[in-house]
mmCIF file of C-alpha atoms and ligand atoms in Angstrom:
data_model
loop_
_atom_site.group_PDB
_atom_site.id
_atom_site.type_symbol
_atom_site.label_atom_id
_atom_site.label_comp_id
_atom_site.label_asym_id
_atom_site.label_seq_id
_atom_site.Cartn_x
_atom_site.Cartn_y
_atom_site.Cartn_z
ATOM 1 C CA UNK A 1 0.000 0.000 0.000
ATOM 2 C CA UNK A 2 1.540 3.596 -1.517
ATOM 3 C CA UNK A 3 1.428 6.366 0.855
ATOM 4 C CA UNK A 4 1.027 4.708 4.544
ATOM 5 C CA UNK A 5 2.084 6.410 7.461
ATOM 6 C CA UNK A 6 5.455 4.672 7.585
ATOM 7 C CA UNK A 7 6.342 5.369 4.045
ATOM 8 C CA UNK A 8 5.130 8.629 4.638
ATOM 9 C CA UNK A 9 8.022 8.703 7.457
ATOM 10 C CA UNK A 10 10.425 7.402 5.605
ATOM 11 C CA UNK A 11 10.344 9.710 3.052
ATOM 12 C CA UNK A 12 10.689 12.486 5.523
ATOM 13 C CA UNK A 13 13.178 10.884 7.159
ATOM 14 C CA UNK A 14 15.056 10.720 3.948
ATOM 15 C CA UNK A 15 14.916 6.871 3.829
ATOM 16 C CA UNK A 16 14.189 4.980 0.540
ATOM 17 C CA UNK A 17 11.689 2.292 1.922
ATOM 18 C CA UNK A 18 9.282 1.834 4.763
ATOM 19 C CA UNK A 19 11.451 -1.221 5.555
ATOM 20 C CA UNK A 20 13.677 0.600 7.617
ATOM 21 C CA UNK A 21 11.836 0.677 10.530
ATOM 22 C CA UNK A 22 11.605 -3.098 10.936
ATOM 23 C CA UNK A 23 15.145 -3.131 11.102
ATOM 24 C CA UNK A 24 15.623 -0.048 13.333
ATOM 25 C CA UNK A 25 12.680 -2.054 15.698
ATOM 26 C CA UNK A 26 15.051 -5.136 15.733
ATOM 27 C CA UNK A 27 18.172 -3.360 16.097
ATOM 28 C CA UNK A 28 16.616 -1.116 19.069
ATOM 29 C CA UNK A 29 15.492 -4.334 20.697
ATOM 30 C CA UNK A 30 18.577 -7.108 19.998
ATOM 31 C CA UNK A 31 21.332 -4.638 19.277
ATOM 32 C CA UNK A 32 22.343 -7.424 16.704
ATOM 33 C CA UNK A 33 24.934 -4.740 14.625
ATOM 34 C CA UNK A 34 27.424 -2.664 16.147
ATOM 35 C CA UNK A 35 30.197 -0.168 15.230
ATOM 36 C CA UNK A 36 32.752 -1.355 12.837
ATOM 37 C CA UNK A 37 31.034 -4.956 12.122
ATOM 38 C CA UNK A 38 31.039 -6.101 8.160
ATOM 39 C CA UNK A 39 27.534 -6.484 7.471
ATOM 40 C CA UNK A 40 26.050 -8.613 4.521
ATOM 41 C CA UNK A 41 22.565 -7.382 3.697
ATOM 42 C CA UNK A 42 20.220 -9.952 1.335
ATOM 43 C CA UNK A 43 17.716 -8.994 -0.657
ATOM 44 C CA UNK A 44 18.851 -4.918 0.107
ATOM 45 C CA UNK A 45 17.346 -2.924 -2.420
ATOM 46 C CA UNK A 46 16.417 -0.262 -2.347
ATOM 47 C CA UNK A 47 18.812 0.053 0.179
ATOM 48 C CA UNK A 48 17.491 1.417 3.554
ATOM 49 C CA UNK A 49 18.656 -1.285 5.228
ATOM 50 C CA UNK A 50 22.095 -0.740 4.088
ATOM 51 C CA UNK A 51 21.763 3.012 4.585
ATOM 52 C CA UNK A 52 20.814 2.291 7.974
ATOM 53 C CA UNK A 53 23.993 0.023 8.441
ATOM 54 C CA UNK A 54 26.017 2.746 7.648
ATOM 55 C CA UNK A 55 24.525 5.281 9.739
ATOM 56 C CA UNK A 56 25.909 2.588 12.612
ATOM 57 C CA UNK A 57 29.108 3.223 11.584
ATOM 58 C CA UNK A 58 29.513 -0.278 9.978
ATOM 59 C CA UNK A 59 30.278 -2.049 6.315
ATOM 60 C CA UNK A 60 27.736 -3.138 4.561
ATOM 61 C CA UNK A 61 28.001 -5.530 1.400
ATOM 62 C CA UNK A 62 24.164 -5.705 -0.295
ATOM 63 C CA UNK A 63 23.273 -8.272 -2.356
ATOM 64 C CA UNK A 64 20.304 -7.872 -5.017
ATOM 65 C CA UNK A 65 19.434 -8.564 -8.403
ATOM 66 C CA UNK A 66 18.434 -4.500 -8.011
ATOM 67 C CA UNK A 67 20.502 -1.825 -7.820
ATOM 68 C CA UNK A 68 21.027 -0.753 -4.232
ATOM 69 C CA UNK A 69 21.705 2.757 -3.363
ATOM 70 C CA UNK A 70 23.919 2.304 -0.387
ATOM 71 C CA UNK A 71 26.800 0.428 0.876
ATOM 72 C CA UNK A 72 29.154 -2.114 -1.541
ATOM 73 C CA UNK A 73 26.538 -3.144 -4.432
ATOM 74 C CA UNK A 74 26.884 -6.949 -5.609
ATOM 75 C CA UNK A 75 24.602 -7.387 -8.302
ATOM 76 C CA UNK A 76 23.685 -11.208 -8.000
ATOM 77 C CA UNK A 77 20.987 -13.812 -7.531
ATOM 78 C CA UNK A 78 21.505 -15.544 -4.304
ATOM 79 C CA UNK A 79 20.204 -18.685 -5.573
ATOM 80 C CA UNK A 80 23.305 -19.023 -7.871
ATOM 81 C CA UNK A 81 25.765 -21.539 -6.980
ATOM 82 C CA UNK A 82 28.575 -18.545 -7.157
ATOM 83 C CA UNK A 83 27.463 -17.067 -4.566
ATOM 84 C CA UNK A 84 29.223 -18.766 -1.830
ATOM 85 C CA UNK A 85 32.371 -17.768 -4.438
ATOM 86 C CA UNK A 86 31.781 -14.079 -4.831
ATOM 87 C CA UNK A 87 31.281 -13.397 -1.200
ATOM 88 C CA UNK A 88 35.049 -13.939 -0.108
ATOM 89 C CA UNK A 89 34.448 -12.724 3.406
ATOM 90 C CA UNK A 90 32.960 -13.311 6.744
ATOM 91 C CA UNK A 91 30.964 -11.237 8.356
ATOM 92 C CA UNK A 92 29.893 -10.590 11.381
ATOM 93 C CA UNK A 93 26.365 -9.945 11.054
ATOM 94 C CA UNK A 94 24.214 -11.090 7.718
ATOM 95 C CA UNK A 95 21.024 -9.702 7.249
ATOM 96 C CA UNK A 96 18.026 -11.345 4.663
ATOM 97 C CA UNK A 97 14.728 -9.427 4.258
ATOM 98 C CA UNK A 98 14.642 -10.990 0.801
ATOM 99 C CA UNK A 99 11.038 -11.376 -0.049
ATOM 100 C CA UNK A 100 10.100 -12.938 -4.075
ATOM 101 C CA UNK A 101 7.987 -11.029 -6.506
ATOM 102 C CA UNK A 102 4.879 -12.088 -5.862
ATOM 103 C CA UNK A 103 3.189 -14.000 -8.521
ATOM 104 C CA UNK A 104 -0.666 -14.293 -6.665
ATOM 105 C CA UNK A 105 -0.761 -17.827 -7.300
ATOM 106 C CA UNK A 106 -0.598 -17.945 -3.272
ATOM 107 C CA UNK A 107 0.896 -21.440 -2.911
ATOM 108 C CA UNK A 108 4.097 -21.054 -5.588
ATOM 109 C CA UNK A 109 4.792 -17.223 -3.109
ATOM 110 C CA UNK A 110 4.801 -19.273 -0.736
ATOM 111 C CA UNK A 111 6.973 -22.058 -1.715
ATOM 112 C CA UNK A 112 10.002 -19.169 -3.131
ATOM 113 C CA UNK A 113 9.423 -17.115 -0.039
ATOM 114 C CA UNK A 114 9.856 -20.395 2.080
ATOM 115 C CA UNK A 115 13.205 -21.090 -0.299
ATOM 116 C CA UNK A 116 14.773 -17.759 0.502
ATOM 117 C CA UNK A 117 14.258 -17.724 3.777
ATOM 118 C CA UNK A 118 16.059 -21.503 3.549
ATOM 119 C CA UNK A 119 18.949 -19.903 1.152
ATOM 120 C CA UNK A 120 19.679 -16.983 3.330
ATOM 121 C CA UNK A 121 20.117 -19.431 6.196
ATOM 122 C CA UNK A 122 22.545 -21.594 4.501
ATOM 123 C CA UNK A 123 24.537 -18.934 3.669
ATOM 124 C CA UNK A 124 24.708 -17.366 6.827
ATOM 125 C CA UNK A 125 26.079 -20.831 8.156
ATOM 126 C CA UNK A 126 28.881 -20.322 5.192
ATOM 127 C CA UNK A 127 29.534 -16.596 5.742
ATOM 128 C CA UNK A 128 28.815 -15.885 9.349
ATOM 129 C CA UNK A 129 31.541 -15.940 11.804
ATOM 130 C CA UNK A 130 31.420 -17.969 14.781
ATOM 131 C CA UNK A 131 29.122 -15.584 17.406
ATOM 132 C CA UNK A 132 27.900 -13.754 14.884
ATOM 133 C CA UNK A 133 24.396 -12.712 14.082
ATOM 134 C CA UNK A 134 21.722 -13.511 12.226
ATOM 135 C CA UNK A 135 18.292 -11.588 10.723
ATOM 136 C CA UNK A 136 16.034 -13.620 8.382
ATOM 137 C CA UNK A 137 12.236 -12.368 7.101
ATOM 138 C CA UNK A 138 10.571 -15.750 7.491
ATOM 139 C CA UNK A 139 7.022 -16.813 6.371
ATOM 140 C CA UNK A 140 4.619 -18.391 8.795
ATOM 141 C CA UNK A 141 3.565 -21.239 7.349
ATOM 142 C CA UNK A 142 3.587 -25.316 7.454
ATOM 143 C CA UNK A 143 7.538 -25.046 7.505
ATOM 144 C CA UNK A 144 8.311 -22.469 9.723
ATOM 145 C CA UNK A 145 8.527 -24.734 12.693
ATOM 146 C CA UNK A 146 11.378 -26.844 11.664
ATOM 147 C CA UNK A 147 12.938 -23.430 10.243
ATOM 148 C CA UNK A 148 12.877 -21.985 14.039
ATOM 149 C CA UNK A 149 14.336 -25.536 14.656
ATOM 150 C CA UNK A 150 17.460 -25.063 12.190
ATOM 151 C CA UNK A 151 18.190 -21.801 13.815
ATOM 152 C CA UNK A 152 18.250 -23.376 17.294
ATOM 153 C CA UNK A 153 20.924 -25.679 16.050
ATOM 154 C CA UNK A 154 22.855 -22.905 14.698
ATOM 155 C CA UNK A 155 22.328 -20.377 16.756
ATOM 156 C CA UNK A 156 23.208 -19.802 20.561
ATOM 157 C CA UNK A 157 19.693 -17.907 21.010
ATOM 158 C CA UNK A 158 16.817 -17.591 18.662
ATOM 159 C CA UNK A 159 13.991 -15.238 18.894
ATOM 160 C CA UNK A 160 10.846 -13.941 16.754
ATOM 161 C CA UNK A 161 9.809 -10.509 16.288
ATOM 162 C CA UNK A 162 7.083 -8.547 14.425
ATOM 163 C CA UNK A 163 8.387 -4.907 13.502
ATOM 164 C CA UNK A 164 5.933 -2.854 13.927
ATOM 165 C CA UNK A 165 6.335 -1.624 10.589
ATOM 166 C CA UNK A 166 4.967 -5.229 9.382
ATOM 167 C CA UNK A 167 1.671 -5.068 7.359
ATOM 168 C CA UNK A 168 -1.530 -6.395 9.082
ATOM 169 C CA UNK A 169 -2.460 -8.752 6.696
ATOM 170 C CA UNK A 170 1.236 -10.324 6.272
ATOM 171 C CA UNK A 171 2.483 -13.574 7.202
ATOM 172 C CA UNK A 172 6.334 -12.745 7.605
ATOM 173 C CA UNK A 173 7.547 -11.958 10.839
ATOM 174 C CA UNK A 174 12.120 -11.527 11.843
ATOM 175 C CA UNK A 175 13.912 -14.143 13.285
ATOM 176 C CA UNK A 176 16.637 -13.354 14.794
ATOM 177 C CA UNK A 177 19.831 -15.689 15.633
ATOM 178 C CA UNK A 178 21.824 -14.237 18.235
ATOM 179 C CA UNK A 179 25.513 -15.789 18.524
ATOM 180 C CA UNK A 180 26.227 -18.401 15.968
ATOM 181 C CA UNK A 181 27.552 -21.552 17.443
HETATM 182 C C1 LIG B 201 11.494 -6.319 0.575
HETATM 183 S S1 LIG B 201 12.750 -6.015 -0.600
HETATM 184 C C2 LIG B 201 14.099 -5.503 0.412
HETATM 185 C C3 LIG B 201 13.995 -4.082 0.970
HETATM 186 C C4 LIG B 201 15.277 -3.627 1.633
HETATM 187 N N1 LIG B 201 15.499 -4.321 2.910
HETATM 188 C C5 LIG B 201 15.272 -2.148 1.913
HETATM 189 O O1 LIG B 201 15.146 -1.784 3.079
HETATM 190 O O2 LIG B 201 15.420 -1.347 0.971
HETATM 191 C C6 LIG B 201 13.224 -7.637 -1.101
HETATM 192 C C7 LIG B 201 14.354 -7.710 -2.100
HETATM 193 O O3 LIG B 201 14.735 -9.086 -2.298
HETATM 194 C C8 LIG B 201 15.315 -9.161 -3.596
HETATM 195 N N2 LIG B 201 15.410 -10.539 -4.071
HETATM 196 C C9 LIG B 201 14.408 -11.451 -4.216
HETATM 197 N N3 LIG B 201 14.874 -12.611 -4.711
HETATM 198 C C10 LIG B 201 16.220 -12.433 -4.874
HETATM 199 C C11 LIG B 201 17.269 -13.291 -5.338
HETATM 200 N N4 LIG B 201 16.994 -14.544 -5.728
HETATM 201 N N5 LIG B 201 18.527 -12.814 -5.361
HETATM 202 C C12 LIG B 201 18.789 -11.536 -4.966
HETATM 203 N N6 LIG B 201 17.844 -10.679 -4.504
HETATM 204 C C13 LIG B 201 16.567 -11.124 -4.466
HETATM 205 C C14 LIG B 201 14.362 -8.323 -4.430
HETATM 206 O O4 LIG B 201 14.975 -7.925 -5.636
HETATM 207 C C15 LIG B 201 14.025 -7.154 -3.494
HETATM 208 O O5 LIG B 201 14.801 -6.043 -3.779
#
């Protein structure tokens, strides 16, 4: 929806999506980035998530098929096998709010939305150094159970958040990973 309130404040805040206040809710609550940390963002553009990475005074690589504004462009599909390739760093903190574009045939969303969410995790166990953290936009479906279950095995602690920027009638809600093991 054009024009709500938060994209209304975003815009005066001089941000280029409503997005960023899901990660400024998650960040205010888990304090998951801090000063100086490298910083992969998934699924970034347009890029307020990356601007806001900055702002903390850290690096930010962003990853989209879409040009992204801020931060170290890399203009891939993270569903290519080169991915694991092109990254060449770790990072302390990886962030996905990759989301597909949505078709309306409901289940077949679903199913890509379900296989990001997967992807971003996998590469977070490549990429991610040991403590680091973790942000994933997850849907709530049938599989989101043993999804919360992968992060408890990879993650020291594991919690679930709903920005309040999130859209009533959306399924997706933030998991977080705090500390990989
Ligand atoms: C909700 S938007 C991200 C908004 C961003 N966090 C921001 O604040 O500007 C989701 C992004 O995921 C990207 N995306 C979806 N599938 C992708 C894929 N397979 N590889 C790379 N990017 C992908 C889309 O291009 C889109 O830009």
């Amino acid at each position: 929806m054009r024009g709500d309130k938060f994209t209304k404040r975003a815009m005066e805040e001089g941000y280029l999506a409503r997005s960023i206040f899901k990660i400024r809710n998650i960040q205010n609550r888990y304090h998951v980035i801090k000063k100086g940390n490298y910083v992969l963002d998934l699924g970034a553009a347009p890029g307020s998530w990356s601007q806001y990475v900055l702002e903390m005074g850290a690096h930010v690589d962003a990853v989209d098929v879409f040009k992204v504004k801020y931060g170290n462009w890399i203009k891939t599909d993270v569903l290519e096998d080169s991915i694991f390739d092109i990254l060449e760093r770790k990072y302390d903190v990886v962030l996905s709010d990759l989301a597909p574009r949505t078709t309306g045939i409901k289940h077949l969303d679903v199913e890509r939305s379900i296989g990001l969410s997967q992807r971003a995790l996998e590469i977070a166990k490549a990429k991610l150094k040991k403590r680091g953290n973790f942000v994933c936009k997850v849907f709530q479906g049938e599989d989101f159970k043993l999804f919360f279950e992968e992060m408890k095995e990879n993650f020291i602690v594991v919690r679930s958040m709903r920005p309040m920027a999130t859209r009533k009638r959306s399924r997706e809600i933030y998991l977080i990973g705090l500390g990989k093991k």
